[in-house]
């Protein structure tokens, strides 16, 4: 084997065989000349790319040789030489997918050369195409893998932002837990010294109620830190998610819950993973409360409002605050990862970026309107219907 493309030439007339063979001298082909069908058959066994054969051979016909060649090498090309171009011959050759035919005796020997060259070109192009297709398939698989990995990383990112956020929530939470805990401890000591059984009973009841508060805080926090990966999209009651988020934020930032107005009709649902949806509202409310505290401090004027309604097609939600607002030239940056105006330890700059990712993942949109020194409003929109085929897992 020479590694060159292989041209098998078959003709039983020695003069023509010689002529045909000599034409390809110096060409980059491995040329094999055969004087009869049987010799050709064994030559084909050793490999064939283009078969140039006389149609009428005494032992095995040219068309039979072509059939054989295609069986051995499915993309092999055949050129049939025929004494006269009868319609029959041409049709039969075409049925066998012959590349071309040549009428004998060839008037222009360079025409033969050209046709053979075209056959090789076609063959090589076919092979190149198949090679490219195979490569494309490999690339596609690689791309799909990369995409899957990216999705996984995104889920991890969402989770780690949440955990980082909990760090900033935790200080407030610890404070929240410590006051009922002191209550519990004080009452427990009092019970030990209390002679009056009736009074001791009352203390015990108070202990139970303090303990409930602590339990509620712990449940909220652990519910929030749970990873969303095990969840499916499902119809989530919006008012409940907003309630939980607002309470968690108010509690952790020691913000008076009465200053947060909630106007979310109980029948509204959004199709999402509940913990991701909660993350959206925790982040938006946290920013709102922080902006309000920044502007008003402890004063009663500070206000946050979460409102929602549905027009049947979409659920619209607004989160509004009368906090410090955002300067006009900064608005475009707030969804960027790591953009923050807060000191280290208080802000990661990831909150709104994650909000954006979660909202768009659920086919929603989010917009912001803000006036520096006056306040900010985030406007969210989710489809009212589940994406076909997604829900019910
Ligand atoms: N409600 C808001 N009022 C004023 N500024 C806001 C509000 N929400 C977001 N911002 C601005 O956008 C920035 C990015 O917010 P975010 O992505 O949540 O990160 P972080 O809160 O950690 O800084 C904030 O630092 C703040 O400057
Ligand atoms: Mg934030």
CSV table of C-alpha atoms and ligand atoms in Angstrom, one decimal:
chain,number,residue,atom,x,y,z
A,1,UNK,CA,0.0,0.0,0.0
A,2,UNK,CA,1.4,3.3,-1.0
A,3,UNK,CA,-1.0,5.6,0.9
A,4,UNK,CA,-1.9,7.2,-2.4
A,5,UNK,CA,-5.5,7.0,-3.7
A,6,UNK,CA,-5.8,3.9,-5.8
A,7,UNK,CA,-7.0,3.8,-9.4
A,8,UNK,CA,-7.9,0.4,-10.9
A,9,UNK,CA,-8.0,0.3,-14.7
A,10,UNK,CA,-9.5,-2.7,-16.5
A,11,UNK,CA,-9.6,-3.2,-20.2
A,12,UNK,CA,-9.1,-6.4,-22.2
A,13,UNK,CA,-7.6,-4.6,-25.3
A,14,UNK,CA,-3.9,-4.2,-24.5
A,15,UNK,CA,-3.5,-1.1,-26.7
A,16,UNK,CA,-6.2,0.8,-24.8
A,17,UNK,CA,-5.1,-0.5,-21.4
A,18,UNK,CA,-1.6,0.8,-22.2
A,19,UNK,CA,-2.9,4.1,-23.4
A,20,UNK,CA,-5.1,4.6,-20.4
A,21,UNK,CA,-2.4,3.6,-18.0
A,22,UNK,CA,0.2,5.8,-19.5
A,23,UNK,CA,-2.0,8.9,-19.2
A,24,UNK,CA,-1.8,8.6,-15.4
A,25,UNK,CA,2.0,8.4,-15.3
A,26,UNK,CA,3.3,11.0,-12.9
A,27,UNK,CA,-0.1,11.6,-11.3
A,28,UNK,CA,-0.4,11.2,-7.6
A,29,UNK,CA,-2.3,7.9,-7.8
A,30,UNK,CA,-1.4,4.3,-7.3
A,31,UNK,CA,-2.4,2.9,-10.7
A,32,UNK,CA,-3.2,-0.8,-11.1
A,33,UNK,CA,-3.7,-2.1,-14.7
A,34,UNK,CA,-5.8,-5.3,-15.2
A,35,UNK,CA,-6.3,-7.1,-18.5
A,36,UNK,CA,-9.4,-9.1,-17.5
A,37,UNK,CA,-12.1,-9.3,-14.9
A,38,UNK,CA,-10.6,-12.0,-12.8
A,39,UNK,CA,-7.4,-10.1,-12.3
A,40,UNK,CA,-9.4,-7.0,-11.5
A,41,UNK,CA,-11.4,-8.8,-8.8
A,42,UNK,CA,-8.3,-9.7,-6.9
A,43,UNK,CA,-6.9,-6.2,-7.4
A,44,UNK,CA,-10.1,-4.7,-5.9
A,45,UNK,CA,-9.6,-6.9,-2.9
A,46,UNK,CA,-6.4,-5.0,-2.2
A,47,UNK,CA,-8.2,-1.7,-2.2
A,48,UNK,CA,-9.9,0.7,-4.7
A,49,UNK,CA,-10.9,4.3,-4.7
A,50,UNK,CA,-11.7,4.8,-8.4
A,51,UNK,CA,-12.4,2.0,-10.8
A,52,UNK,CA,-12.0,2.8,-14.5
A,53,UNK,CA,-13.3,-0.2,-16.4
A,54,UNK,CA,-14.4,-1.5,-19.8
A,55,UNK,CA,-18.0,-2.5,-19.7
A,56,UNK,CA,-17.6,-5.6,-21.9
A,57,UNK,CA,-15.0,-8.0,-20.6
A,58,UNK,CA,-14.8,-11.7,-21.7
A,59,UNK,CA,-15.0,-13.1,-18.1
A,60,UNK,CA,-16.7,-10.6,-15.7
A,61,UNK,CA,-18.6,-7.5,-16.9
A,62,UNK,CA,-17.5,-4.0,-15.9
A,63,UNK,CA,-20.8,-3.3,-14.1
A,64,UNK,CA,-20.3,-6.4,-12.0
A,65,UNK,CA,-16.8,-5.2,-11.1
A,66,UNK,CA,-18.3,-1.9,-10.1
A,67,UNK,CA,-20.9,-3.6,-7.9
A,68,UNK,CA,-18.1,-5.5,-6.3
A,69,UNK,CA,-15.9,-2.5,-5.8
A,70,UNK,CA,-18.8,-0.7,-4.0
A,71,UNK,CA,-19.3,-3.6,-1.8
A,72,UNK,CA,-15.6,-3.5,-0.8
A,73,UNK,CA,-15.3,0.3,-0.6
A,74,UNK,CA,-18.8,1.9,-0.3
A,75,UNK,CA,-17.6,5.4,-1.4
A,76,UNK,CA,-15.5,4.1,-4.3
A,77,UNK,CA,-16.3,5.9,-7.6
A,78,UNK,CA,-16.7,4.1,-11.0
A,79,UNK,CA,-16.2,5.2,-14.6
A,80,UNK,CA,-17.5,2.9,-17.2
A,81,UNK,CA,-16.0,2.6,-20.7
A,82,UNK,CA,-18.4,1.5,-23.3
A,83,UNK,CA,-18.2,0.7,-27.0
A,84,UNK,CA,-21.2,2.8,-27.7
A,85,UNK,CA,-23.3,4.9,-25.4
A,86,UNK,CA,-26.5,2.9,-25.4
A,87,UNK,CA,-29.2,4.1,-23.2
A,88,UNK,CA,-29.2,0.8,-21.5
A,89,UNK,CA,-25.6,1.0,-20.6
A,90,UNK,CA,-25.9,4.5,-19.2
A,91,UNK,CA,-29.0,3.6,-17.2
A,92,UNK,CA,-27.5,0.5,-15.7
A,93,UNK,CA,-24.3,2.4,-14.9
A,94,UNK,CA,-26.4,5.2,-13.2
A,95,UNK,CA,-28.3,2.6,-11.2
A,96,UNK,CA,-25.0,1.4,-9.9
A,97,UNK,CA,-24.2,5.0,-9.0
A,98,UNK,CA,-21.3,5.2,-11.5
A,99,UNK,CA,-19.7,8.5,-11.5
A,100,UNK,CA,-19.4,8.9,-15.3
A,101,UNK,CA,-18.9,6.9,-18.6
A,102,UNK,CA,-16.6,7.2,-21.5
A,103,UNK,CA,-17.2,6.1,-25.1
A,104,UNK,CA,-14.6,3.9,-26.7
A,105,UNK,CA,-12.3,4.6,-28.4
A,106,UNK,CA,-11.7,7.7,-26.3
A,107,UNK,CA,-11.4,10.7,-28.7
A,108,UNK,CA,-9.7,12.9,-26.2
A,109,UNK,CA,-7.5,11.0,-23.8
A,110,UNK,CA,-7.3,14.2,-21.6
A,111,UNK,CA,-11.1,14.0,-21.2
A,112,UNK,CA,-10.5,10.6,-19.5
A,113,UNK,CA,-7.9,12.1,-17.3
A,114,UNK,CA,-10.2,15.0,-16.3
A,115,UNK,CA,-13.1,12.6,-15.5
A,116,UNK,CA,-10.9,10.5,-13.3
A,117,UNK,CA,-9.6,13.5,-11.6
A,118,UNK,CA,-13.1,14.7,-10.9
A,119,UNK,CA,-14.0,11.3,-9.5
A,120,UNK,CA,-11.1,11.5,-7.1
A,121,UNK,CA,-12.1,15.1,-6.1
A,122,UNK,CA,-15.6,14.0,-5.4
A,123,UNK,CA,-14.4,11.1,-3.4
A,124,UNK,CA,-12.1,13.2,-1.4
A,125,UNK,CA,-14.7,15.9,-0.8
A,126,UNK,CA,-17.1,13.2,0.5
A,127,UNK,CA,-14.5,11.8,2.8
A,128,UNK,CA,-13.6,15.3,4.0
A,129,UNK,CA,-17.3,16.0,4.6
A,130,UNK,CA,-17.8,12.9,6.6
A,131,UNK,CA,-14.6,13.6,8.6
A,132,UNK,CA,-15.9,17.1,9.3
A,133,UNK,CA,-19.3,15.8,10.3
A,134,UNK,CA,-17.7,13.3,12.7
A,135,UNK,CA,-15.6,16.1,14.2
A,136,UNK,CA,-18.7,18.3,14.4
A,137,UNK,CA,-20.5,15.6,16.4
A,138,UNK,CA,-17.6,15.4,18.8
A,139,UNK,CA,-17.6,19.2,19.2
A,140,UNK,CA,-21.3,19.1,19.8
A,141,UNK,CA,-21.0,16.6,22.5
A,142,UNK,CA,-18.2,18.7,24.1
A,143,UNK,CA,-20.4,21.8,23.8
A,144,UNK,CA,-23.3,20.0,25.4
A,145,UNK,CA,-21.0,18.9,28.3
A,146,UNK,CA,-19.7,22.4,28.7
A,147,UNK,CA,-23.3,23.7,28.8
A,148,UNK,CA,-24.4,21.1,31.4
A,149,UNK,CA,-21.3,22.0,33.5
A,150,UNK,CA,-22.2,25.7,33.2
A,151,UNK,CA,-25.7,25.0,34.4
A,152,UNK,CA,-24.4,23.1,37.4
A,153,UNK,CA,-21.9,25.9,38.2
A,154,UNK,CA,-24.7,28.4,38.0
A,155,UNK,CA,-26.8,26.4,40.5
A,156,UNK,CA,-23.8,26.2,42.8
A,157,UNK,CA,-23.2,29.9,42.5
A,158,UNK,CA,-26.8,30.6,43.4
A,159,UNK,CA,-26.5,28.4,46.4
A,160,UNK,CA,-23.2,29.9,47.6
A,161,UNK,CA,-24.5,33.5,47.3
A,162,UNK,CA,-27.3,32.3,49.5
A,163,UNK,CA,-24.9,31.0,52.1
A,164,UNK,CA,-22.8,34.1,51.9
A,165,UNK,CA,-26.0,36.1,52.4
A,166,UNK,CA,-26.8,34.1,55.5
A,167,UNK,CA,-23.5,35.2,56.9
A,168,UNK,CA,-24.7,38.7,56.8
A,169,UNK,CA,-28.2,37.7,58.1
A,170,UNK,CA,-26.8,35.6,60.9
A,171,UNK,CA,-25.6,38.4,63.2
A,172,UNK,CA,-29.1,39.8,63.3
A,173,UNK,CA,-30.6,36.4,63.7
A,174,UNK,CA,-28.3,35.6,66.7
A,175,UNK,CA,-29.5,38.8,68.3
A,176,UNK,CA,-33.1,37.8,67.6
A,177,UNK,CA,-32.7,34.4,69.2
A,178,UNK,CA,-30.8,35.7,72.2
A,179,UNK,CA,-33.7,37.7,73.6
A,180,UNK,CA,-36.2,34.9,73.8
A,181,UNK,CA,-33.4,32.7,75.0
A,182,UNK,CA,-32.7,35.0,77.9
A,183,UNK,CA,-36.4,35.0,78.7
A,184,UNK,CA,-36.4,31.2,78.8
A,185,UNK,CA,-33.4,31.1,81.1
A,186,UNK,CA,-34.8,33.7,83.5
A,187,UNK,CA,-38.2,32.0,83.7
A,188,UNK,CA,-36.6,28.6,84.2
A,189,UNK,CA,-34.6,30.0,87.2
A,190,UNK,CA,-37.7,31.6,88.5
A,191,UNK,CA,-39.6,28.3,88.4
A,192,UNK,CA,-37.0,26.6,90.5
A,193,UNK,CA,-37.6,29.1,93.3
A,194,UNK,CA,-41.3,29.5,92.9
A,195,UNK,CA,-43.4,27.9,95.6
A,196,UNK,CA,-46.7,28.9,94.0
A,197,UNK,CA,-47.6,26.1,91.6
A,198,UNK,CA,-50.0,28.3,89.7
A,199,UNK,CA,-47.4,30.9,89.0
A,200,UNK,CA,-44.9,28.3,88.0
A,201,UNK,CA,-47.4,27.0,85.5
A,202,UNK,CA,-47.7,30.5,84.0
A,203,UNK,CA,-43.9,30.8,83.7
A,204,UNK,CA,-43.8,27.4,82.0
A,205,UNK,CA,-46.3,28.6,79.5
A,206,UNK,CA,-44.2,31.6,78.7
A,207,UNK,CA,-41.2,29.4,78.2
A,208,UNK,CA,-43.2,27.4,75.6
A,209,UNK,CA,-44.1,30.6,73.8
A,210,UNK,CA,-40.5,31.9,73.8
A,211,UNK,CA,-39.3,28.5,72.6
A,212,UNK,CA,-41.8,28.7,69.7
A,213,UNK,CA,-40.4,32.0,68.6
A,214,UNK,CA,-36.9,30.5,68.6
A,215,UNK,CA,-38.1,27.5,66.7
A,216,UNK,CA,-39.8,29.7,64.1
A,217,UNK,CA,-36.5,31.6,63.5
A,218,UNK,CA,-34.5,28.4,63.2
A,219,UNK,CA,-37.0,26.9,60.8
A,220,UNK,CA,-37.0,30.0,58.6
A,221,UNK,CA,-33.2,30.1,58.4
A,222,UNK,CA,-32.8,26.4,57.7
A,223,UNK,CA,-35.6,26.5,55.1
A,224,UNK,CA,-33.7,29.3,53.4
A,225,UNK,CA,-30.3,27.7,53.4
A,226,UNK,CA,-31.6,24.5,51.9
A,227,UNK,CA,-30.2,23.8,48.4
A,228,UNK,CA,-32.7,24.1,45.6
A,229,UNK,CA,-31.1,21.3,43.5
A,230,UNK,CA,-33.5,18.7,44.9
A,231,UNK,CA,-36.6,20.8,44.1
A,232,UNK,CA,-38.8,20.9,41.0
A,233,UNK,CA,-40.6,23.9,39.6
A,234,UNK,CA,-44.1,23.9,41.1
A,235,UNK,CA,-46.9,26.4,41.6
A,236,UNK,CA,-45.7,28.4,44.6
A,237,UNK,CA,-48.0,30.6,46.6
A,238,UNK,CA,-46.4,34.0,46.2
A,239,UNK,CA,-47.9,35.6,49.4
A,240,UNK,CA,-46.3,32.9,51.5
A,241,UNK,CA,-42.9,33.3,50.0
A,242,UNK,CA,-43.0,37.1,50.3
A,243,UNK,CA,-44.1,36.7,53.9
A,244,UNK,CA,-41.3,34.4,54.8
A,245,UNK,CA,-38.7,36.6,53.1
A,246,UNK,CA,-39.9,39.8,54.7
A,247,UNK,CA,-40.0,38.3,58.2
A,248,UNK,CA,-36.5,36.8,57.7
A,249,UNK,CA,-35.1,40.1,56.5
A,250,UNK,CA,-36.9,42.3,59.1
A,251,UNK,CA,-35.8,40.0,61.8
A,252,UNK,CA,-32.1,39.8,60.8
A,253,UNK,CA,-31.8,43.6,60.2
A,254,UNK,CA,-33.9,44.5,63.3
A,255,UNK,CA,-36.3,46.3,61.1
A,256,UNK,CA,-39.8,47.0,62.4
A,257,UNK,CA,-42.1,44.6,60.5
A,258,UNK,CA,-44.9,47.1,60.6
A,259,UNK,CA,-43.0,49.3,58.2
A,260,UNK,CA,-43.1,46.6,55.5
A,261,UNK,CA,-46.4,46.7,53.7
A,262,UNK,CA,-47.5,43.5,52.0
A,263,UNK,CA,-50.2,43.6,49.3
A,264,UNK,CA,-50.0,40.1,47.7
A,265,UNK,CA,-53.4,38.4,47.0
A,266,UNK,CA,-53.3,34.9,48.4
A,267,UNK,CA,-54.4,33.3,45.2
A,268,UNK,CA,-51.4,34.3,43.1
A,269,UNK,CA,-48.9,31.6,42.2
A,270,UNK,CA,-45.6,31.6,40.4
A,271,UNK,CA,-44.1,28.5,38.8
A,272,UNK,CA,-40.7,28.1,40.3
A,273,UNK,CA,-38.5,26.4,42.9
A,274,UNK,CA,-39.7,27.8,46.2
A,275,UNK,CA,-36.3,28.3,47.7
A,276,UNK,CA,-35.1,30.2,44.7
A,277,UNK,CA,-38.1,32.4,44.6
A,278,UNK,CA,-37.6,33.1,48.3
A,279,UNK,CA,-34.0,34.0,47.6
A,280,UNK,CA,-35.3,36.6,45.1
A,281,UNK,CA,-37.5,38.3,47.7
A,282,UNK,CA,-34.9,38.0,50.5
A,283,UNK,CA,-32.4,39.8,48.3
A,284,UNK,CA,-34.8,42.5,47.1
A,285,UNK,CA,-36.2,43.2,50.6
A,286,UNK,CA,-32.8,43.1,52.2
A,287,UNK,CA,-31.6,45.8,49.7
A,288,UNK,CA,-34.8,47.8,50.3
A,289,UNK,CA,-34.5,47.7,54.1
A,290,UNK,CA,-30.8,48.5,53.9
A,291,UNK,CA,-31.5,51.5,51.6
A,292,UNK,CA,-34.3,52.7,53.9
A,293,UNK,CA,-32.1,52.4,57.0
A,294,UNK,CA,-29.3,54.2,55.2
A,295,UNK,CA,-31.6,57.2,54.5
A,296,UNK,CA,-33.9,57.3,57.6
A,297,UNK,CA,-32.1,55.3,60.3
A,298,UNK,CA,-34.5,54.2,62.9
A,299,UNK,CA,-37.1,56.9,62.0
A,300,UNK,CA,-40.7,55.9,61.3
A,301,UNK,CA,-40.7,57.4,57.8
A,302,UNK,CA,-38.9,54.4,56.3
A,303,UNK,CA,-41.2,52.3,54.2
A,304,UNK,CA,-40.9,49.1,52.2
A,305,UNK,CA,-43.8,47.7,50.1
A,306,UNK,CA,-44.2,44.5,48.3
A,307,UNK,CA,-47.3,44.4,46.0
A,308,UNK,CA,-48.5,42.0,43.3
A,309,UNK,CA,-51.3,41.4,40.9
A,310,UNK,CA,-52.1,39.3,37.9
A,311,UNK,CA,-53.7,40.1,34.5
A,312,UNK,CA,-54.2,36.4,33.7
A,313,UNK,CA,-51.1,36.3,31.5
A,314,UNK,CA,-48.5,37.6,33.8
A,315,UNK,CA,-48.0,38.0,37.5
A,316,UNK,CA,-46.6,41.5,38.2
A,317,UNK,CA,-44.7,42.2,41.4
A,318,UNK,CA,-43.3,45.4,42.7
A,319,UNK,CA,-40.8,45.9,45.6
A,320,UNK,CA,-40.8,49.6,46.5
A,321,UNK,CA,-38.8,51.5,49.1
A,322,UNK,CA,-38.3,55.1,50.0
A,323,UNK,CA,-34.6,54.6,50.8
A,324,UNK,CA,-31.5,56.4,49.6
A,325,UNK,CA,-32.2,55.5,45.9
A,326,UNK,CA,-29.6,54.8,43.2
A,327,UNK,CA,-27.7,57.5,41.3
A,328,UNK,CA,-28.8,57.6,37.6
A,329,UNK,CA,-25.4,56.6,36.2
A,330,UNK,CA,-25.1,53.6,38.6
A,331,UNK,CA,-28.4,52.0,37.7
A,332,UNK,CA,-27.0,50.1,34.8
A,333,UNK,CA,-24.4,48.4,37.0
A,334,UNK,CA,-26.5,47.1,39.8
A,335,UNK,CA,-27.2,43.7,38.2
A,336,UNK,CA,-23.5,43.2,37.5
A,337,UNK,CA,-21.8,40.6,39.7
A,338,UNK,CA,-19.7,42.1,42.5
A,339,UNK,CA,-21.1,45.6,42.0
A,340,UNK,CA,-21.7,46.9,45.5
A,341,UNK,CA,-21.7,50.2,47.3
A,342,UNK,CA,-21.7,48.6,50.7
A,343,UNK,CA,-18.7,48.0,52.9
A,344,UNK,CA,-17.0,44.6,52.9
A,345,UNK,CA,-18.9,42.2,55.2
A,346,UNK,CA,-22.2,43.9,54.5
A,347,UNK,CA,-22.4,43.5,50.8
A,348,UNK,CA,-21.1,40.9,48.3
A,349,UNK,CA,-22.5,42.6,45.2
A,350,UNK,CA,-24.0,39.3,44.1
A,351,UNK,CA,-27.5,39.6,45.4
A,352,UNK,CA,-29.1,41.3,42.4
A,353,UNK,CA,-27.0,39.3,39.9
A,354,UNK,CA,-28.5,36.1,41.4
A,355,UNK,CA,-32.0,37.7,41.4
A,356,UNK,CA,-31.6,38.4,37.8
A,357,UNK,CA,-30.4,34.8,37.0
A,358,UNK,CA,-33.3,33.2,38.9
A,359,UNK,CA,-35.9,35.5,37.4
A,360,UNK,CA,-34.8,35.0,33.8
A,361,UNK,CA,-34.4,31.3,34.4
A,362,UNK,CA,-38.2,31.2,35.2
A,363,UNK,CA,-39.0,33.2,32.0
A,364,UNK,CA,-39.5,36.3,34.0
A,365,UNK,CA,-38.3,39.9,33.7
A,366,UNK,CA,-37.0,42.4,36.2
A,367,UNK,CA,-36.7,46.2,35.8
A,368,UNK,CA,-35.7,49.0,38.1
A,369,UNK,CA,-36.8,52.6,38.5
A,370,UNK,CA,-34.9,54.7,41.0
A,371,UNK,CA,-34.5,58.3,42.0
A,372,UNK,CA,-31.4,59.2,44.0
A,373,UNK,CA,-32.4,60.3,47.5
A,374,UNK,CA,-36.0,59.4,47.0
A,375,UNK,CA,-36.4,55.6,46.6
A,376,UNK,CA,-36.3,52.6,44.4
A,377,UNK,CA,-38.8,50.3,42.8
A,378,UNK,CA,-38.1,46.9,41.3
A,379,UNK,CA,-40.7,45.6,38.9
A,380,UNK,CA,-40.9,41.9,38.2
A,381,UNK,CA,-43.0,39.9,35.8
A,382,UNK,CA,-43.5,36.2,35.7
A,383,UNK,CA,-45.7,34.1,33.3
A,384,UNK,CA,-49.0,33.2,34.9
A,385,UNK,CA,-49.0,29.8,33.3
A,386,UNK,CA,-46.5,27.0,33.7
A,387,UNK,CA,-44.2,26.3,30.8
A,388,UNK,CA,-45.8,23.4,28.9
A,389,UNK,CA,-44.4,20.1,30.1
A,390,UNK,CA,-42.2,21.5,32.8
A,391,UNK,CA,-44.4,21.4,35.9
A,392,UNK,CA,-45.7,18.4,37.8
A,393,UNK,CA,-42.4,16.6,38.6
B,1,LIG,N1,-33.4,49.1,46.9
B,1,LIG,C1,-32.2,49.7,46.6
B,1,LIG,N2,-32.0,51.0,46.9
B,1,LIG,C2,-30.8,51.6,46.7
B,1,LIG,N3,-29.7,50.9,46.1
B,1,LIG,C3,-29.9,49.6,45.8
B,1,LIG,C4,-31.1,49.0,46.0
B,1,LIG,N4,-31.0,47.7,45.6
B,1,LIG,C5,-29.7,47.6,45.2
B,1,LIG,N5,-29.0,48.8,45.3
B,1,LIG,C6,-27.6,49.0,44.9
B,1,LIG,O1,-27.2,47.9,44.1
B,1,LIG,C7,-26.0,47.4,44.7
B,1,LIG,C8,-25.9,45.9,44.4
B,1,LIG,O2,-26.9,45.2,45.1
B,1,LIG,P1,-26.7,43.7,45.4
B,1,LIG,O3,-26.4,43.0,44.1
B,1,LIG,O4,-27.8,43.2,46.2
B,1,LIG,O5,-25.4,43.6,46.2
B,1,LIG,P2,-25.1,44.1,47.7
B,1,LIG,O6,-26.4,44.3,48.4
B,1,LIG,O7,-24.3,43.0,48.3
B,1,LIG,O8,-24.3,45.4,47.6
B,1,LIG,C9,-26.1,47.8,46.1
B,1,LIG,O9,-24.8,47.8,46.7
B,1,LIG,C10,-26.7,49.2,46.1
B,1,LIG,O10,-25.8,50.1,45.7
B,2,LIG,MG1,-28.0,42.9,48.4
